[in-house]
Amino acid sequence: MRRSGWMYALMLPGLVYFIVFHYVPLAGNAVAFQDYSPFLGVQGSDWVGWSNFVALLTDPQAINAIKNTLIVSLLQIVFAFPAPILLALLLNSLLSTKITRFVQSVVYLPHFISWVIIVSIWQDVLGGAGPVSELFASLGLGHINIMTNPDTFKILITSQVIWKDIGWGTIIYFAAMLSIPTDLYESAACDCAGPLRRMWHVTLPGILPVTLLLLIIRLGHVLSVGFEQIILQQPAVGVQVSDVLDTFVYNRGLVGGDWGIATAAGLVKGVIGTALVLGANKLAKRAGTEGLF
Amino acid sequence: MTTAETTEHHRTPRKLGLSRERRAIWEGRPSLPVRALKIIIIAAIVIIMLYPFASMIMQSFAGFGANMRATLIPSKFTLDAYRSILGGGIVTRAMMVSAFITIVGTAIAVVLTTTLAYSLTRTKDVPGSKVVLYLVLFTMLFSAGIIPNYLLVKELGLLDSYWSLIIPTAISAFNMVVIRNFFMQIPGELIESARVDGASDLAIFARIILPLSKAPIAVITLFYAVGYWNSFFNALIYINSPEKYPIQIVLNRYVLMGSPLDQIQNPGGVAPPPVSIQMAVVVVATIPILLVYPFAQKYFAKGVLTGAIKG
Amino acid sequence: MSSEHTSRLSRRSLLAAAGAATATAAVGCSSKSGGAASKANDKSKISWPHYVEPPTVPDAYVSKVKGVSPAYTRLPDTIEKSTDGKPGSDPSMKITSLQITWATPAAPYDKNPFWQELNKRLGVDYRPTFVPADAWKAKFATTLAGGSVPDILMLTRGADSNRAIKDGAVADLSEVLGGDKIKEYPNLANIPTFEWKDSAIYGGLYGTPMDSMYIIPEFKYRADWAKKVGMSAPTSPDELIALGKEISKPGAIEKGKTKYLMGAWTANNIHFIYAMYRVPNGWRLEDDGSLTNTIESDEYETAMETMAKMWKAGCLHPDGFALSEQGAKVRGMFSSGTIGFTDGSFSFWQGPQGFIEQTMKAQPKAKLDFLLPPGSDGNDPGFPSGPSWYLRTAISAEAAKDKDKLHVLLGMLNFFRAPFGSEEFMFMRYGAEGTGYKVKNHLPVMIGDSKLVANIAGLNYNGEGPSLLFEPSDPQASVKATKEYHEPLSKTCVPNPVANLDSPSSDKLSASLEQLDNTYFNDIVSGKKPISALKEYRAAWKKAGGDKIRREYQDALAKN
């Protein structure tokens, strides 16, 4: 106990923060079991048991939203998750510092722009009257409006996510790559390993722990695929293909004033996320890494 | 010499700058087609990333009735948009508010995050710390929602104060987990030998862990800085006095809601088109945080070294 | 320019307004709902406040058509006070409020001479909280949850407001304003009786209603474009489609460029098309007392066919679906000459920095004319009219317990509702005479600086000002707009029979019904699905609960 004295001291401020700012408000999740009215508050509102959850899970719009959410999440995990890794590897293999630094600086720019602007810009470029559409028209393919095509919407938004965050995502991987000692590369080179083999045997294992960590966290958020980005583009493609759990909750909960359903959806997200995190963490440990915990 | 310094001698520093100019023996020169392919991909990426930015910036210079042509240069070039938004003081004030929140918030956040992260790196040795770790992780999955958070802020008397934008988001569990992960990759021998020399946990933290973690700390500093600079929703809910609005709120009101800022500050003048004003506000609001990255990049380039001896 | 609350309604405002407007959120209710519905709609016991005509002003045109606001062309001969004394007598009495705004924020109190003067005239320490529109719903909820209701609270239309009323957050004003009692607050007596009746709910008057004209958006189009393609203002739907087709031919208007007639499928544009066929507004009350929903009507089917035709013929900008919620961008396309048709309120168009001027600066050759929806088959057009009131301004139940404070608060509302040309009215819009404005030829001329303008704009949206048309820079514009546009359209408009009734299921379901409508609209109008898909839509609508809502509204109508 004496030995750990400082550890507890270092732990205390952070712990207090989490208890005050995260656990105390958690009690507010009781709203999920109520017919909540802001004026009456939690004390004054009626309790309705599980009916919010039942409503959530039997509502066809809710089911549609969950379905869309899972599809988009899958697309993001398969395509958007590895993208920063690939870019980081590519940039890492460049021999010129100047180019690397320049590209790094450029590639993180989109992260800073808010979705409102991004959607507006994409519309200008890819929309029905934009240069891309003009290009297609001049090639005889007719005006193509990528932004309003419901069938390709999920691919569109995944591409937007990649565009926005690929550069930003490389930051963590770069930090990981930098902590790989060079002698590992040297000894690999001495064994006649070319650049690709060096990447496979040295770089990738070196960033594996961080990658798995991020993947586990991503899985924990499998039901959160973005909100602002999607709600801005819902009118363009219709709600059927674009509604995800967060936009459903916004439309029903905040706009419609149905706080019960909104909170119930949040709890459902949390439960599913927890299950996935636990499962993924076990797998990560079996693969020999630290895992999340 | 400290333990860290002795170990440094035994390893070749991986400095991006150094190893490149004096190409290491083991790095042969890649073949021409491979180089060409890399260059093409990189060029394509750069163009895709830069084009919208360039378009935005050019649009902020567009005068009334100007048409944006494919070359991006507006047919009527003017600084009116910038003049109108920077003249009245609303935008500059918001920038200062955001700067304050970002600087103070980031400092607090980094301190709290690193201390907490380190304290949770030895869950086997420190009783109860595993429980704390679980508690923290749990918060990444469950949140309480707008109303409970608002009530808490209100009860703490933070409503309508700058602190309501700083403290409730002081630690991101995600950032904490990331840096904890880096801490845990620091070789145990370094720590053990320091302990043998009689160093306390605090000393180990300050003299070994922190110096060896410059890159990941730079990373989370950057993450926090951007997070604070971009904070929007909390300000919307907690701030009532307009003079306390951070830049993102101001940006949102003028971009999304198209409020006639220019007419207020420059009545009777030719109003630049609303779109130009919007783009100008975006440019002005984004540039400060863009400037932070090059400073952080220095830490990446200085070559941090944590030798993780694994296998 | 000034606040533009029309287009803030979501795209499917017709369907949404039909339901969500006055409904109550009720989860897990069954037999409860019957009682709640009739309770909300029971207006029989209310003593309606009496109506007093606002003072006459020379050269004003006060239309006799219901739902058309008066048009003023000049100020009265003298600017007089409309109230005796001040609302409050204790300058340290703090009055709080929660109000929605679309304007930029005003300077803080210490740096705001206008605000200080306002508080002097009110006789209290008035500290309003203005909330930007996009944060309104969240702020409204958190403020109520926070436990203290501001003294003055705006209640926008919607389930959250109704819930607050139902739970007793605000005071029923019918006791203090009913019958002749309202004469104590003479300006509030200018509120027409039908507005009180429309905004009554749960058997009481929970706030003063804010005027809303039946038809707010004024549609204008590029008459010079029509001339260029050899056509004139369309007088039938086919002519409209033909005009759109001609305009969108590449190079027809400007060499090397393609223009379009309409920009996007915004709610207002859709209503324009509806107007051509007199599509029912939300619901249609049949002779036997039953209700037919908009989508079940033949007129709706014809309107949808027309919109599909228009889309196919290229009458709309290719981003017509994507931009349906981006009114600002679409208007930008009008002023930059990409599209030739758009809408805005009267005050949006008019004035030195109004949209007409903006457009003329960018397009000097443009000729902008009103475009009324052409009726089909020689019939009059039937534009779906909005409700007679936009929001309520309520007083907190807690504050109302103190009779003296209640009197002060009502006095403030009275102040804000000062009639046109009165001293208070002028102050709230132009500042004090001599420092903010001066009168020249019976018209106000702004002499204050830009800061004053900003401070006024930031503080004066308080839900009370009477609705009217007045443009000092072009005095006859208001009369012109009234006679050429508002009167003809409002005469033949199509009202919503249930606009002021309450249906508990409606709000619970309106969000998902709106989503349903959204999907089918996109599919059918874009041509992806044929018009016969309407059958599918109607069946899906019924399945989603449309019939339940119908029954509740029918019951409510029967009781009234």
Short mmCIF file of N, CA, C and O in Angstrom, two decimals, chain A residues 171, chain B residues 214-215 217-219 221-222 291-302:
data_model
loop_
_atom_site.label_atom_id
_atom_site.label_comp_id
_atom_site.label_asym_id
_atom_site.label_seq_id
_atom_site.Cartn_x
_atom_site.Cartn_y
_atom_site.Cartn_z
N ILE A 171 -2.07 10.00 -37.69
CA ILE A 171 -1.25 10.55 -36.62
C ILE A 171 -0.89 9.50 -35.58
O ILE A 171 0.27 9.34 -35.21
N LYS B 214 7.20 11.67 -25.51
CA LYS B 214 6.91 12.96 -26.12
C LYS B 214 5.97 12.84 -27.31
O LYS B 214 5.07 13.65 -27.49
N ALA B 215 6.18 11.82 -28.14
CA ALA B 215 5.33 11.71 -29.33
C ALA B 215 3.87 11.45 -28.97
O ALA B 215 2.99 12.19 -29.41
N ILE B 217 2.36 12.06 -26.24
CA ILE B 217 1.79 13.21 -25.54
C ILE B 217 1.49 14.32 -26.54
O ILE B 217 0.46 15.01 -26.45
N ALA B 218 2.39 14.49 -27.51
CA ALA B 218 2.11 15.48 -28.54
C ALA B 218 0.82 15.12 -29.26
O ALA B 218 0.01 15.98 -29.59
N VAL B 219 0.65 13.82 -29.49
CA VAL B 219 -0.56 13.38 -30.19
C VAL B 219 -1.81 13.74 -29.41
O VAL B 219 -2.75 14.33 -29.95
N THR B 221 -2.13 15.89 -27.07
CA THR B 221 -2.26 17.35 -26.96
C THR B 221 -2.96 17.89 -28.18
O THR B 221 -3.86 18.72 -28.10
N LEU B 222 -2.54 17.40 -29.33
CA LEU B 222 -3.17 17.83 -30.57
C LEU B 222 -4.64 17.45 -30.59
O LEU B 222 -5.50 18.26 -30.95
N LEU B 291 -2.46 25.98 -37.48
CA LEU B 291 -1.10 26.38 -37.16
C LEU B 291 -0.51 25.54 -36.04
O LEU B 291 0.70 25.52 -35.85
N VAL B 292 -1.37 24.87 -35.28
CA VAL B 292 -0.84 24.10 -34.15
C VAL B 292 -0.08 22.88 -34.62
O VAL B 292 0.92 22.48 -34.04
N TYR B 293 -0.55 22.29 -35.71
CA TYR B 293 0.03 21.02 -36.13
C TYR B 293 1.52 21.08 -36.41
O TYR B 293 2.26 20.20 -35.96
N PRO B 294 2.00 22.07 -37.15
CA PRO B 294 3.45 22.08 -37.42
C PRO B 294 4.28 22.06 -36.14
O PRO B 294 5.35 21.45 -36.10
N PHE B 295 3.80 22.70 -35.08
CA PHE B 295 4.55 22.65 -33.83
C PHE B 295 4.57 21.24 -33.27
O PHE B 295 5.58 20.77 -32.77
N ALA B 296 3.43 20.57 -33.38
CA ALA B 296 3.38 19.21 -32.86
C ALA B 296 4.26 18.29 -33.69
O ALA B 296 4.88 17.37 -33.19
N GLN B 297 4.31 18.60 -34.97
CA GLN B 297 5.09 17.75 -35.86
C GLN B 297 6.56 17.71 -35.46
O GLN B 297 7.25 16.73 -35.65
N LYS B 298 7.02 18.83 -34.88
CA LYS B 298 8.43 18.87 -34.44
C LYS B 298 8.72 17.71 -33.50
O LYS B 298 9.78 17.12 -33.55
N TYR B 299 7.75 17.41 -32.65
CA TYR B 299 7.99 16.34 -31.68
C TYR B 299 8.08 15.00 -32.36
O TYR B 299 8.80 14.11 -31.93
N PHE B 300 7.31 14.87 -33.44
CA PHE B 300 7.41 13.61 -34.14
C PHE B 300 8.80 13.48 -34.75
O PHE B 300 9.41 12.43 -34.76
N ALA B 301 9.27 14.61 -35.31
CA ALA B 301 10.53 14.52 -36.05
C ALA B 301 11.73 14.42 -35.14
O ALA B 301 12.75 13.90 -35.54
N LYS B 302 11.63 14.92 -33.93
CA LYS B 302 12.80 14.86 -33.06
C LYS B 302 13.19 13.43 -32.73
O LYS B 302 14.21 13.17 -32.16
#
